[in-house]
Amino acid sequence: MRYTWLDSYLCKKRCVTKDFQPVWNWIRYQIGGKMFAAICFDKQNQPYYINLKADPVEAKFLQEQYADILPGYYSDKRTWISIKPDGAVPDDLVRDLLDRAYRLMLQGFSKKQQREILHLSCCGTDCGPCPFYHKDCEGCNESRGRVFHAPAGKACPLYACSVQKHRYVTCASCAEMPCDIWNLTRDPQLSPQAFEQSIQERMQNLKEL
Ligand code: SF4
Ligand code: SF4
């Protein structure tokens, strides 16, 4: 198969899991337990198709444009496409279609579920490695923003603005990111440099969505 980078590209995506389905002879890539991409193998264990979740209108358009993009093999032919692994579909387009398939499946979950699946708070913080997680702090999503450093009985100002006021999945949907509230909620123990680095890391986390 010409897309030798495909497996590592998908596995690097946030919270993607991969397994092998022996009956189908497919490698499946999932987010939140739902498949959004697969490599289908033939009886000689050679890649036969790359299956991807797709928007129905876009799927039809792509099939008209590329001979190597077909209706989804053994899938809902309206919402899945199959790409020939040694065809002429450009690498950049395949990468783009993988990104879209991932986002499409993720967006099928509720906004709260999306943050939970990604282990991200609305401001891009990954609670997982935090020393307070499950000790002094329940976590941002679990406590609905009422983390221990938030004003008593209220959500953290970031959560209050992003989730409660704007109903965003995360601040990534907001043109003002990183706004003044990000600065106001700065951990006082962080140096200016460490805080700037934290902003960059959180924005990078959110960009992956
Ligand atoms: S303090 Fe709580 S909300 Fe903040 S990163 Fe740690 S676990 Fe998450
Ligand atoms: S203004 Fe935008 S970036 Fe700032 S907290 Fe609200 S949603 Fe997030």
PDB file of C-alpha atoms in Angstrom, residues 57-161:
ATOM      1  CA  VAL A  57     -22.631  14.828   0.091  1.00  0.00           C
ATOM      2  CA  GLU A  58     -18.868  14.871   0.184  1.00  0.00           C
ATOM      3  CA  ALA A  59     -18.699  11.100  -0.316  1.00  0.00           C
ATOM      4  CA  LYS A  60     -20.706  11.381  -3.530  1.00  0.00           C
ATOM      5  CA  PHE A  61     -18.585  14.267  -4.791  1.00  0.00           C
ATOM      6  CA  LEU A  62     -15.339  12.405  -4.088  1.00  0.00           C
ATOM      7  CA  GLN A  63     -16.555   9.326  -5.955  1.00  0.00           C
ATOM      8  CA  GLU A  64     -17.292  11.509  -8.987  1.00  0.00           C
ATOM      9  CA  GLN A  65     -13.826  13.072  -8.863  1.00  0.00           C
ATOM     10  CA  TYR A  66     -11.625  10.027  -8.155  1.00  0.00           C
ATOM     11  CA  ALA A  67     -11.847   6.609  -9.770  1.00  0.00           C
ATOM     12  CA  ASP A  68     -10.037   5.154  -6.744  1.00  0.00           C
ATOM     13  CA  ILE A  69     -12.690   6.316  -4.279  1.00  0.00           C
ATOM     14  CA  LEU A  70     -15.705   4.013  -4.120  1.00  0.00           C
ATOM     15  CA  PRO A  71     -18.823   3.562  -1.988  1.00  0.00           C
ATOM     16  CA  GLY A  72     -17.952   1.998   1.384  1.00  0.00           C
ATOM     17  CA  TYR A  73     -16.973  -1.677   1.134  1.00  0.00           C
ATOM     18  CA  TYR A  74     -19.200  -3.761   3.447  1.00  0.00           C
ATOM     19  CA  SER A  75     -20.436  -0.494   4.981  1.00  0.00           C
ATOM     20  CA  ASP A  76     -23.277   2.005   4.660  1.00  0.00           C
ATOM     21  CA  LYS A  77     -22.591   3.152   1.105  1.00  0.00           C
ATOM     22  CA  ARG A  78     -23.985   6.605   1.785  1.00  0.00           C
ATOM     23  CA  THR A  79     -21.817   7.466   4.799  1.00  0.00           C
ATOM     24  CA  TRP A  80     -18.633   5.504   4.138  1.00  0.00           C
ATOM     25  CA  ILE A  81     -16.094   5.560   1.340  1.00  0.00           C
ATOM     26  CA  SER A  82     -13.418   3.076   0.315  1.00  0.00           C
ATOM     27  CA  ILE A  83     -10.079   4.232  -1.054  1.00  0.00           C
ATOM     28  CA  LYS A  84      -7.917   1.868  -3.085  1.00  0.00           C
ATOM     29  CA  PRO A  85      -4.629   1.519  -1.184  1.00  0.00           C
ATOM     30  CA  ASP A  86      -2.493   1.648  -4.330  1.00  0.00           C
ATOM     31  CA  GLY A  87      -4.586   4.106  -6.274  1.00  0.00           C
ATOM     32  CA  ALA A  88      -3.946   7.670  -7.361  1.00  0.00           C
ATOM     33  CA  VAL A  89      -5.649   9.583  -4.555  1.00  0.00           C
ATOM     34  CA  PRO A  90      -3.041  12.135  -3.365  1.00  0.00           C
ATOM     35  CA  ASP A  91      -1.551  11.639   0.108  1.00  0.00           C
ATOM     36  CA  ASP A  92      -2.624  15.104   1.256  1.00  0.00           C
ATOM     37  CA  LEU A  93      -6.231  14.378   0.369  1.00  0.00           C
ATOM     38  CA  VAL A  94      -6.148  11.024   2.182  1.00  0.00           C
ATOM     39  CA  ARG A  95      -4.733  12.787   5.269  1.00  0.00           C
ATOM     40  CA  ASP A  96      -7.492  15.354   5.053  1.00  0.00           C
ATOM     41  CA  LEU A  97     -10.157  12.664   4.722  1.00  0.00           C
ATOM     42  CA  LEU A  98      -8.767  10.812   7.748  1.00  0.00           C
ATOM     43  CA  ASP A  99      -8.974  14.044   9.782  1.00  0.00           C
ATOM     44  CA  ARG A 100     -12.549  14.587   8.667  1.00  0.00           C
ATOM     45  CA  ALA A 101     -13.574  11.003   9.429  1.00  0.00           C
ATOM     46  CA  TYR A 102     -12.145  11.351  12.952  1.00  0.00           C
ATOM     47  CA  ARG A 103     -13.949  14.663  13.562  1.00  0.00           C
ATOM     48  CA  LEU A 104     -17.190  13.391  12.057  1.00  0.00           C
ATOM     49  CA  MET A 105     -17.313  10.413  14.397  1.00  0.00           C
ATOM     50  CA  LEU A 106     -16.305  12.502  17.393  1.00  0.00           C
ATOM     51  CA  GLN A 107     -18.968  15.098  16.673  1.00  0.00           C
ATOM     52  CA  GLY A 108     -21.603  12.372  16.807  1.00  0.00           C
ATOM     53  CA  PHE A 109     -21.151  12.362  20.593  1.00  0.00           C
ATOM     54  CA  SER A 110     -22.620  14.975  22.931  1.00  0.00           C
ATOM     55  CA  LYS A 111     -20.353  17.929  23.704  1.00  0.00           C
ATOM     56  CA  LYS A 112     -19.716  16.664  27.230  1.00  0.00           C
ATOM     57  CA  GLN A 113     -18.930  13.181  25.926  1.00  0.00           C
ATOM     58  CA  GLN A 114     -16.503  14.655  23.391  1.00  0.00           C
ATOM     59  CA  ARG A 115     -14.506  16.341  26.155  1.00  0.00           C
ATOM     60  CA  GLU A 116     -14.605  13.166  28.256  1.00  0.00           C
ATOM     61  CA  ILE A 117     -13.527  10.935  25.363  1.00  0.00           C
ATOM     62  CA  LEU A 118     -10.614  13.265  24.638  1.00  0.00           C
ATOM     63  CA  HIS A 119      -9.751  13.661  28.357  1.00  0.00           C
ATOM     64  CA  LEU A 120      -9.653  17.403  27.788  1.00  0.00           C
ATOM     65  CA  SER A 121     -11.174  20.304  29.648  1.00  0.00           C
ATOM     66  CA  CYS A 122     -12.791  23.086  27.604  1.00  0.00           C
ATOM     67  CA  CYS A 123      -9.548  25.100  27.851  1.00  0.00           C
ATOM     68  CA  GLY A 124      -7.433  22.249  26.481  1.00  0.00           C
ATOM     69  CA  THR A 125      -6.068  21.067  29.831  1.00  0.00           C
ATOM     70  CA  ASP A 126      -5.429  17.342  30.052  1.00  0.00           C
ATOM     71  CA  CYS A 127      -6.521  16.407  33.594  1.00  0.00           C
ATOM     72  CA  GLY A 128      -4.962  12.919  33.275  1.00  0.00           C
ATOM     73  CA  PRO A 129      -1.380  13.776  34.253  1.00  0.00           C
ATOM     74  CA  CYS A 130      -2.409  16.451  36.809  1.00  0.00           C
ATOM     75  CA  PRO A 131      -1.224  15.558  40.366  1.00  0.00           C
ATOM     76  CA  PHE A 132      -4.576  16.724  41.804  1.00  0.00           C
ATOM     77  CA  TYR A 133      -6.719  14.503  39.562  1.00  0.00           C
ATOM     78  CA  HIS A 134      -8.911  12.100  41.561  1.00  0.00           C
ATOM     79  CA  LYS A 135      -7.303  13.388  44.771  1.00  0.00           C
ATOM     80  CA  ASP A 136      -8.113  17.013  45.550  1.00  0.00           C
ATOM     81  CA  CYS A 137      -9.931  17.507  42.264  1.00  0.00           C
ATOM     82  CA  GLU A 138     -12.581  15.436  40.534  1.00  0.00           C
ATOM     83  CA  GLY A 139     -11.529  16.836  37.152  1.00  0.00           C
ATOM     84  CA  CYS A 140     -12.988  19.570  35.002  1.00  0.00           C
ATOM     85  CA  ASN A 141     -15.577  17.552  33.065  1.00  0.00           C
ATOM     86  CA  GLU A 142     -16.586  15.352  35.973  1.00  0.00           C
ATOM     87  CA  SER A 143     -17.234  18.326  38.248  1.00  0.00           C
ATOM     88  CA  ARG A 144     -18.807  20.404  35.436  1.00  0.00           C
ATOM     89  CA  GLY A 145     -16.185  23.061  35.939  1.00  0.00           C
ATOM     90  CA  ARG A 146     -16.638  23.285  39.728  1.00  0.00           C
ATOM     91  CA  VAL A 147     -12.987  22.543  40.349  1.00  0.00           C
ATOM     92  CA  PHE A 148     -11.420  23.274  43.729  1.00  0.00           C
ATOM     93  CA  HIS A 149      -9.786  26.480  42.533  1.00  0.00           C
ATOM     94  CA  ALA A 150     -13.062  27.888  41.103  1.00  0.00           C
ATOM     95  CA  PRO A 151     -15.142  30.447  43.028  1.00  0.00           C
ATOM     96  CA  ALA A 152     -17.147  28.665  45.760  1.00  0.00           C
ATOM     97  CA  GLY A 153     -20.217  26.917  44.358  1.00  0.00           C
ATOM     98  CA  LYS A 154     -19.501  28.125  40.824  1.00  0.00           C
ATOM     99  CA  ALA A 155     -17.815  26.809  37.728  1.00  0.00           C
ATOM    100  CA  CYS A 156     -14.331  27.941  36.731  1.00  0.00           C
ATOM    101  CA  PRO A 157     -14.701  31.168  34.668  1.00  0.00           C
ATOM    102  CA  LEU A 158     -13.374  29.363  31.572  1.00  0.00           C
ATOM    103  CA  TYR A 159     -15.982  26.603  31.869  1.00  0.00           C
ATOM    104  CA  ALA A 160     -18.708  29.142  32.681  1.00  0.00           C
ATOM    105  CA  CYS A 161     -17.921  31.100  29.527  1.00  0.00           C
TER     106      CYS A 161
END
